[in-house]
Short mmCIF file of C-alpha atoms and ligand atoms in Angstrom, two decimals:
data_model
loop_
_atom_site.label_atom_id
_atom_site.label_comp_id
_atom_site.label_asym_id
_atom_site.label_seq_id
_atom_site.Cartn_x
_atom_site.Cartn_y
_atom_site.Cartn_z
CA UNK A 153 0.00 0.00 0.00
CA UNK A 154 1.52 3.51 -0.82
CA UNK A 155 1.79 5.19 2.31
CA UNK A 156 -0.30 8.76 2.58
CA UNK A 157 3.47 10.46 2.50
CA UNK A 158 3.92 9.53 -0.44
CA UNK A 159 0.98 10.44 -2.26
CA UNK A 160 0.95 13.71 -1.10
CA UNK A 161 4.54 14.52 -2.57
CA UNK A 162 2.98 13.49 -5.66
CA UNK A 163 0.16 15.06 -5.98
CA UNK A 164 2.72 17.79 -5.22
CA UNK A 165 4.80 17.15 -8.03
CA UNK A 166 1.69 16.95 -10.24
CA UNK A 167 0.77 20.14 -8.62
CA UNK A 168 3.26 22.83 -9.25
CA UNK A 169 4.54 22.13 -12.51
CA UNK A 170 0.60 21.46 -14.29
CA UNK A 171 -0.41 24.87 -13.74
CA UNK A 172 -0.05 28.20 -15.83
CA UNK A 173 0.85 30.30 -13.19
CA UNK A 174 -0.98 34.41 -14.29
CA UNK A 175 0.65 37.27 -12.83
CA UNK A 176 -1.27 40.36 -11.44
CA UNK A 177 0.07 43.31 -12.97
CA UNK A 178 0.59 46.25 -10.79
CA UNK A 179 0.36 49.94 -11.90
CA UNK A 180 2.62 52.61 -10.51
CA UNK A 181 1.83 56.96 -11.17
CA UNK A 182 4.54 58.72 -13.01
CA UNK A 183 5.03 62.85 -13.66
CA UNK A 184 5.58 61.84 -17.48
CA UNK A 185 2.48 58.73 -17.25
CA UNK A 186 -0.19 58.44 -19.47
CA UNK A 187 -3.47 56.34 -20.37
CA UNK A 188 -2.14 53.53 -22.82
CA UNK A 189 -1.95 50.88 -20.25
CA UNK A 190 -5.34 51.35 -20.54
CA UNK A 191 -6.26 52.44 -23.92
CA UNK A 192 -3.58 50.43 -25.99
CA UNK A 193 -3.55 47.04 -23.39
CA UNK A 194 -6.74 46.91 -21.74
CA UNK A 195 -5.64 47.60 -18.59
CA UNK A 196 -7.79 49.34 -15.41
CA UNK A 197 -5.52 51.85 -14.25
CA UNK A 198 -5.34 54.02 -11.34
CA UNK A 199 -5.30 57.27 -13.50
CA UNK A 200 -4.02 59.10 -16.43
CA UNK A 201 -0.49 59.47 -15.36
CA UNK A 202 -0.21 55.69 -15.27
CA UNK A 203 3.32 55.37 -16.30
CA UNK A 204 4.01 51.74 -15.39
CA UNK A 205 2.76 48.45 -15.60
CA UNK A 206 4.97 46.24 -13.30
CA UNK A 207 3.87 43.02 -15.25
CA UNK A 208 5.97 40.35 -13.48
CA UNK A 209 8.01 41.57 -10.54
CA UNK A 210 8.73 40.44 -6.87
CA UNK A 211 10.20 43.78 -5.57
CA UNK A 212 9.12 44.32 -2.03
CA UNK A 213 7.29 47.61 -3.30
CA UNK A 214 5.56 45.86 -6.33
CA UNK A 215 5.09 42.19 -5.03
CA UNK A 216 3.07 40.45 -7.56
CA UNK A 217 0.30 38.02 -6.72
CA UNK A 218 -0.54 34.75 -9.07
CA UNK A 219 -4.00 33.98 -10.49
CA UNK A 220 -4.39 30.74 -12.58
CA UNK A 221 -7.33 31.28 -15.11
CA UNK A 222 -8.62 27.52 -14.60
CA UNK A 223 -9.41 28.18 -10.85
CA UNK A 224 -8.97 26.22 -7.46
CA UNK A 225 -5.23 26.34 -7.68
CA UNK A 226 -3.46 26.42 -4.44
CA UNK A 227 -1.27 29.55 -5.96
CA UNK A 228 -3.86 32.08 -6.11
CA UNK A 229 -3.39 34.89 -4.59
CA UNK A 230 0.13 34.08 -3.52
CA UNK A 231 3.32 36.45 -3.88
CA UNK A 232 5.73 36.22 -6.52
CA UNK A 233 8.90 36.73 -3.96
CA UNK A 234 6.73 34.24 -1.79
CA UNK A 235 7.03 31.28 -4.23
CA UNK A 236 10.51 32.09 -5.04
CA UNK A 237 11.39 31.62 -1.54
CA UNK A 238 9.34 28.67 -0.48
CA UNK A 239 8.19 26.67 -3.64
CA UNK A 240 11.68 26.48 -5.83
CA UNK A 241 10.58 23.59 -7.01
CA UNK A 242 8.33 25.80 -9.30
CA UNK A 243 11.88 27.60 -10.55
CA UNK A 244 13.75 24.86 -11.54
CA UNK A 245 15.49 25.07 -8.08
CA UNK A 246 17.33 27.81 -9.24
CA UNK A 247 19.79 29.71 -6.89
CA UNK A 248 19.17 33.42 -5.23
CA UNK A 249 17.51 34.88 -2.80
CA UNK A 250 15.78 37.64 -4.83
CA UNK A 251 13.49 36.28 -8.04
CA UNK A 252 16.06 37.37 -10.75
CA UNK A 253 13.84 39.73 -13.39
CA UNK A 254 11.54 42.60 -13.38
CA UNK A 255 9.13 43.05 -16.14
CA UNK A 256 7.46 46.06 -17.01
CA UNK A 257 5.40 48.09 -19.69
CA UNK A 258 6.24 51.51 -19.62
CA UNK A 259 4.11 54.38 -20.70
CA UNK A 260 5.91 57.23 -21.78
CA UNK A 261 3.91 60.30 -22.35
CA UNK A 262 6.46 62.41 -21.18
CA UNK A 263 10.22 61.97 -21.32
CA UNK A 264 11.46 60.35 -18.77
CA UNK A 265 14.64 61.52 -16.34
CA UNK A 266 18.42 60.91 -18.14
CA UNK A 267 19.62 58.05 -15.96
CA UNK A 268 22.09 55.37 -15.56
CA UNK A 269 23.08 51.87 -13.57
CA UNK A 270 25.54 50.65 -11.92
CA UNK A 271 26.52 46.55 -12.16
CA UNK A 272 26.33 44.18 -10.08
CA UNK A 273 29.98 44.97 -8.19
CA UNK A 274 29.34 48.52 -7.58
CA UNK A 275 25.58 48.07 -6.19
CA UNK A 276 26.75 45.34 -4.06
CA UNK A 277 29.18 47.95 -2.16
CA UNK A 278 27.56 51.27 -2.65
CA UNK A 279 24.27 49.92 -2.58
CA UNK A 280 23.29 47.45 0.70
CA UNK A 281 24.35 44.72 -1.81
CA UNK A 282 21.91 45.04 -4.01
CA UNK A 283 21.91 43.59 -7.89
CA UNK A 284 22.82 46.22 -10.75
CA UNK A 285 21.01 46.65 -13.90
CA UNK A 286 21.29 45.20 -16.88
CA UNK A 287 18.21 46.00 -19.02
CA UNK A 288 16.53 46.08 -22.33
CA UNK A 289 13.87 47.65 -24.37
CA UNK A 290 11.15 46.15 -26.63
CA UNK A 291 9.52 49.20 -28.28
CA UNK A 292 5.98 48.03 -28.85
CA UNK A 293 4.49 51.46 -30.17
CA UNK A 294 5.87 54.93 -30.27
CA UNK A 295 4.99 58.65 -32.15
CA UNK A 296 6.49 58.93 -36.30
CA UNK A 297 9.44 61.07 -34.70
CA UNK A 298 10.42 59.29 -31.33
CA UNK A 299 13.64 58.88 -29.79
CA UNK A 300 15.57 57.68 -27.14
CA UNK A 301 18.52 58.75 -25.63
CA UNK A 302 21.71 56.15 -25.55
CA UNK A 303 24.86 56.86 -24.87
CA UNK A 304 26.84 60.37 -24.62
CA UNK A 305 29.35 62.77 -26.87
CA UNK A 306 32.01 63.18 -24.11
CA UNK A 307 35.68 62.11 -24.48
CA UNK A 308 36.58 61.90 -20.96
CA UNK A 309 34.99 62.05 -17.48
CA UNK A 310 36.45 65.26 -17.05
CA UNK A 311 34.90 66.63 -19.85
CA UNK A 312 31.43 65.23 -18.64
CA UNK A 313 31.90 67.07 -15.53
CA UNK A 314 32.04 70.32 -17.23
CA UNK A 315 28.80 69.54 -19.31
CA UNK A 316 26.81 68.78 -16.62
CA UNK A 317 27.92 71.31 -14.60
CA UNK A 318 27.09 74.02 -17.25
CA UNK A 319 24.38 72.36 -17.86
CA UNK A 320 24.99 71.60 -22.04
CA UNK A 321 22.61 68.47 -21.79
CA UNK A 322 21.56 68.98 -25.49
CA UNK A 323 25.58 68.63 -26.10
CA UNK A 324 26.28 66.13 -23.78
CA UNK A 325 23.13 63.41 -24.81
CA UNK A 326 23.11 61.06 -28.00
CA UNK A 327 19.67 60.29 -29.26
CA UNK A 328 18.46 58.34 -31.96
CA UNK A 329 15.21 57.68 -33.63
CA UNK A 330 13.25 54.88 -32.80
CA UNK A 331 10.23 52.46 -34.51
CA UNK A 332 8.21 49.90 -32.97
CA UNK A 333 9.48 46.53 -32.69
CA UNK A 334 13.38 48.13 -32.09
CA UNK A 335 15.36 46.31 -29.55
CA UNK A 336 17.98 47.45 -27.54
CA UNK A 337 20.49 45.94 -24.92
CA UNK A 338 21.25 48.85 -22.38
CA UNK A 339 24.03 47.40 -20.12
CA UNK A 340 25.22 49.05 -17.05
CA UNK A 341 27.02 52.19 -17.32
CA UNK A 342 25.35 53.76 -20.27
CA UNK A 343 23.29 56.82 -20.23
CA UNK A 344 20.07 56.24 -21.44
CA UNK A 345 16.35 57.90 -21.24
CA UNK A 346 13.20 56.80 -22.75
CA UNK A 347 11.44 59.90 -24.50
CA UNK A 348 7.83 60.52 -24.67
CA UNK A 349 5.56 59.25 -27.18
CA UNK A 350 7.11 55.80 -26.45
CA UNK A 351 5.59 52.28 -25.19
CA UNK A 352 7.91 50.47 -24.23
CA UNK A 353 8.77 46.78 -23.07
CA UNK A 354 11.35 46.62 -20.59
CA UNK A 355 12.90 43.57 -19.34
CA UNK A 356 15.76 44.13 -16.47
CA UNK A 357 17.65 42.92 -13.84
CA UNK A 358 15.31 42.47 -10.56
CA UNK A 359 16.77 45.87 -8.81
CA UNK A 360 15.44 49.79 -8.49
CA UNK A 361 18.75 51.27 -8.45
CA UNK A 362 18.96 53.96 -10.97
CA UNK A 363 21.67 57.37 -10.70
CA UNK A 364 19.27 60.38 -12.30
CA UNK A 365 21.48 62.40 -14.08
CA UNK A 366 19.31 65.01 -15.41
CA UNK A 367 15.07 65.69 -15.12
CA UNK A 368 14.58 68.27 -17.30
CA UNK A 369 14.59 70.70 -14.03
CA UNK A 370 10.52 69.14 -13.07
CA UNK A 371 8.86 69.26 -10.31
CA UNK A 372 6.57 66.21 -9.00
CA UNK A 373 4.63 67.64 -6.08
CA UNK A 374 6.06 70.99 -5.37
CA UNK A 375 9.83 69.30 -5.14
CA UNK A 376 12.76 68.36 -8.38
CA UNK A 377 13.34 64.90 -7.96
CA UNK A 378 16.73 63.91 -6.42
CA UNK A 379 19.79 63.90 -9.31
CA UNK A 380 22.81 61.47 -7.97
CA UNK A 381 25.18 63.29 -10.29
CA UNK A 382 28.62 62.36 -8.13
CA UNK A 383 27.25 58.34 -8.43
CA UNK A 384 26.25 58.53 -12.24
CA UNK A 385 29.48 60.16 -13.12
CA UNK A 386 31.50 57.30 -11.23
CA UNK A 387 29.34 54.56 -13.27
CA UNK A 388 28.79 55.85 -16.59
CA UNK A 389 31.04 54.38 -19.13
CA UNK A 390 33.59 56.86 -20.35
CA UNK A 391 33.81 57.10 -23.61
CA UNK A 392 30.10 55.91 -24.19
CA UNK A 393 30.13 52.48 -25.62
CA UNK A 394 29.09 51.48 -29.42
CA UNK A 395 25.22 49.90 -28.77
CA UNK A 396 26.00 46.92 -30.68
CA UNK A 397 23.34 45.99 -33.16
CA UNK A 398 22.17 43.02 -30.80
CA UNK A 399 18.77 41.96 -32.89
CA UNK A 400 20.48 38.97 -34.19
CA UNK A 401 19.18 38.05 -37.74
CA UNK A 402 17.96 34.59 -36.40
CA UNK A 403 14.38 34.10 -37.22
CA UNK A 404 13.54 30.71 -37.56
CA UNK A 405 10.85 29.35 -39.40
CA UNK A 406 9.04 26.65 -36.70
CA UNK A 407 5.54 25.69 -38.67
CA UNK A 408 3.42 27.61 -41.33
CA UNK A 409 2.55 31.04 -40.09
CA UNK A 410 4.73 30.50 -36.99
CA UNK A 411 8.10 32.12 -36.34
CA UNK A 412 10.73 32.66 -33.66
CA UNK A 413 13.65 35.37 -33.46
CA UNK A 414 16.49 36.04 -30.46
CA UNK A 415 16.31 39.36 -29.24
CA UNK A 416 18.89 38.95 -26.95
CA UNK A 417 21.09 36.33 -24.91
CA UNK A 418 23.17 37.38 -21.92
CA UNK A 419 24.16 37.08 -18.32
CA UNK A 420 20.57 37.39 -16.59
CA UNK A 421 18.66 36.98 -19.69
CA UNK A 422 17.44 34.78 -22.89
CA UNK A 423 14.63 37.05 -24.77
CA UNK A 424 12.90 35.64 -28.00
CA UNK A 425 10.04 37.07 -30.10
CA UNK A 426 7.47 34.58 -31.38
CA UNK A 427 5.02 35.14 -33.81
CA UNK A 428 2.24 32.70 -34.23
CA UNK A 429 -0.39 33.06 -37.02
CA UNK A 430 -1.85 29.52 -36.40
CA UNK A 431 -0.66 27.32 -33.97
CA UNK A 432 2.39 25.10 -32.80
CA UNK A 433 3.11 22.94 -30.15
CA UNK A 434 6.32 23.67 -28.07
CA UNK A 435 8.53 22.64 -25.24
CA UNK A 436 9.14 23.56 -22.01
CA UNK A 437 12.82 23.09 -21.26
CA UNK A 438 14.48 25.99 -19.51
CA UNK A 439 14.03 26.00 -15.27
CA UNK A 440 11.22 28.48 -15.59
CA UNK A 441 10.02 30.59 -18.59
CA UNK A 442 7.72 33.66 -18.53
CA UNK A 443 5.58 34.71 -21.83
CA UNK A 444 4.28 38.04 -22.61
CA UNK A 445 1.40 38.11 -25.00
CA UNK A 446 2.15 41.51 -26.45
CA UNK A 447 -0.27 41.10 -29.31
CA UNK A 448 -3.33 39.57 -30.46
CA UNK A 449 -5.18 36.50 -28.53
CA UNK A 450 -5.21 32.95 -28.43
CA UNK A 451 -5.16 29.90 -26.40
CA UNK A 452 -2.26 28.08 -24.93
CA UNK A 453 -3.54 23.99 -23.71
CA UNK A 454 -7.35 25.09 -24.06
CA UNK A 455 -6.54 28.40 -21.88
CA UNK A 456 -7.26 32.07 -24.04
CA UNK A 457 -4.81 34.35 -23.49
CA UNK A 458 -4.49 38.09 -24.93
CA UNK A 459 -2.10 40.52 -25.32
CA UNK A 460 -1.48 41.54 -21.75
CA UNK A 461 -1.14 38.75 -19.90
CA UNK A 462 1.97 37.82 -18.56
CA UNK A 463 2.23 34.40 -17.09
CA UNK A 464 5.03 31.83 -16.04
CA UNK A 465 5.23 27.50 -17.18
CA UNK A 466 6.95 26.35 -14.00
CA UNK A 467 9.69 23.62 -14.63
CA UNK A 468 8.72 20.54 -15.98
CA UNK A 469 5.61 21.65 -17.61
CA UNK A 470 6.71 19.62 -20.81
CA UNK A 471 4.83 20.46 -23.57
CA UNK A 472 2.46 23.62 -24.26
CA UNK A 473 0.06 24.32 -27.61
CA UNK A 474 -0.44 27.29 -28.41
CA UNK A 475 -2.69 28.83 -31.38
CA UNK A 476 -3.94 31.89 -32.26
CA UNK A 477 -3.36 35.17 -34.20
CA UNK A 478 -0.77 36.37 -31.40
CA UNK A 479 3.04 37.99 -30.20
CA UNK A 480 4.61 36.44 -27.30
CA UNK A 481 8.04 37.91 -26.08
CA UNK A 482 9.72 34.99 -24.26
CA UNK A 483 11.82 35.28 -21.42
CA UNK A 484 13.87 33.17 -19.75
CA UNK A 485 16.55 33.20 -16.39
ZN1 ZN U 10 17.01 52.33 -16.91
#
């Protein structure tokens, strides 16, 4: 006779890795916000200067909770950081005390502040030990004539100095045009702002730390928001880095109507576009992977999913159909 033990581990193990595990997205009010969570995703949002949409993060001030859409799953409701901690079964068993990524939609209306990180030596000593930031930037929509800003004109840090001290931002700043789908690998170091009339997908390094250089001399509530010139001048790269073209020509042709491209691979990251105009059945093979439906609808194993939701196949989930008229970014650890 199997003894009760026994059956409970597994129903367990039929347990975690069965279920499509929805996250709640949570909304945060920026100065330069605006309504296209709502009016371009379908989101409810708090107000018009909604400028992001933490989609899957487990940051202790934007902790998000699971829903399954089948119901009666023992997850709902829970914490992202809370799983990570207690259920690593669901991650693969991957190392870490902090869930590794932070995904978020970001609605530019305004430009946002000129800005930089640090990596992951410098935030661990200047910075309670905290991860840096490596991030990057799926542009899902922006205006004819938007940019962003990447990288900078001076020669030496010296030189920066003096620009920001006199203030020649417009001298100082490299921009460059932008059109949807664009990608672009920001690593640590470079300076880099995204400019209104921009929405944006941004997939980063689980960590908040960002040096403002430069906020266009605003006020949010009566107040400027704090620069950290001294830090950002110690991080930023000097001279500014080439952005390497890092959209590697690699689409791949999976069934009829179905295709798959590699945005990026790096340290903390393994991004892939998908395009599915009918349907395909794939694998699950990486410890955990998180899908964005960034376009159209569908259903993946008899579930529908539409652009907006953001939801992770916990290890071991084996095989997963999914058909449709739909964009999924995929994301893996
Ligand atoms: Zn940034």
């Amino acid at each position: 006779m199997t003894k009760p033990t026994e059956i409970n581990q597994r129903r367990k193990i039929q347990q975690y890795n069965s279920w499509i595990l929805f996250i709640k997205p949570i909304f945060k009010q920026m100065v330069w916000g605006g309504n296209r969570l709502e009016s371009d995703f379908g989101y409810e949002i708090p107000n018009n200067h909604t400028g992001e949409c933490w989609a899957v993060s487990a940051l202790p001030n934007g902790d998000c909770q699971i829903y399954t859409k089948r119901g009666n799953s023992p997850y709902d409701g829970k914490f992202l950081s809370d799983l990570w901690r207690n259920q690593k079964e669901i991650f693969g068993g991957l190392p870490g005390d902090q869930f590794p990524l932070l995904l978020k939609i970001i609605d530019a209306k305004a430009d946002l502040s000129i800005q930089v990180h640090p990596n992951d030596t410098f935030a661990s000593i200047h910075e309670k030990g905290s991860l840096g930031k490596t991030e990057c930037w799926y542009i899902l929509e922006c205006d004819e004539d938007a940019q962003i800003v990447v990288g900078h004109n001076a020669r030496s840090k010296e030189e920066m100095t003096l620009m920001i001290e006199e203030n020649r931002w417009e001298e100082l700043i490299c921009k460059k045009s932008i059109h949807s789908e664009d990608f672009f690998q920001i690593e640590p170091g470079t300076v880099h702002a995204i400019k209104a009339g921009t929405l944006i997908l941004e997939i980063q390094q689980s960590s908040d730390i960002t040096y403002r250089l430069y906020d266009y001399d605003r006020y949010e509530g009566g107040i400027k928001r704090e620069l950290h010139i001294d830090k950002s001048i110690e991080v930023i790269n000097c001279p500014s880095r080439e952005l390497s073209d890092c959209r590697k020509l690699s689409r791949q042709q999976l069934n009829k109507g179905v295709f798959k491209e590699k945005l990026i691979r790096c340290l903390y990251y393994d991004v892939d576009r998908i395009v599915i105009n009918g349907s395909y059945d794939f694998v699950q093979q990486e410890p955990f992977t998180i899908l964005c439906v960034i376009k159209g609808e569908g259903m993946i194993d008899g579930i529908s999913i539409k652009k907006g939701d953001f939801f992770i196949l916990p290890y071991g989930y084996g095989e997963y159909a999914i058909a449709g008229t739909l964009e999924i970014i995929k994301v893996v650890s």
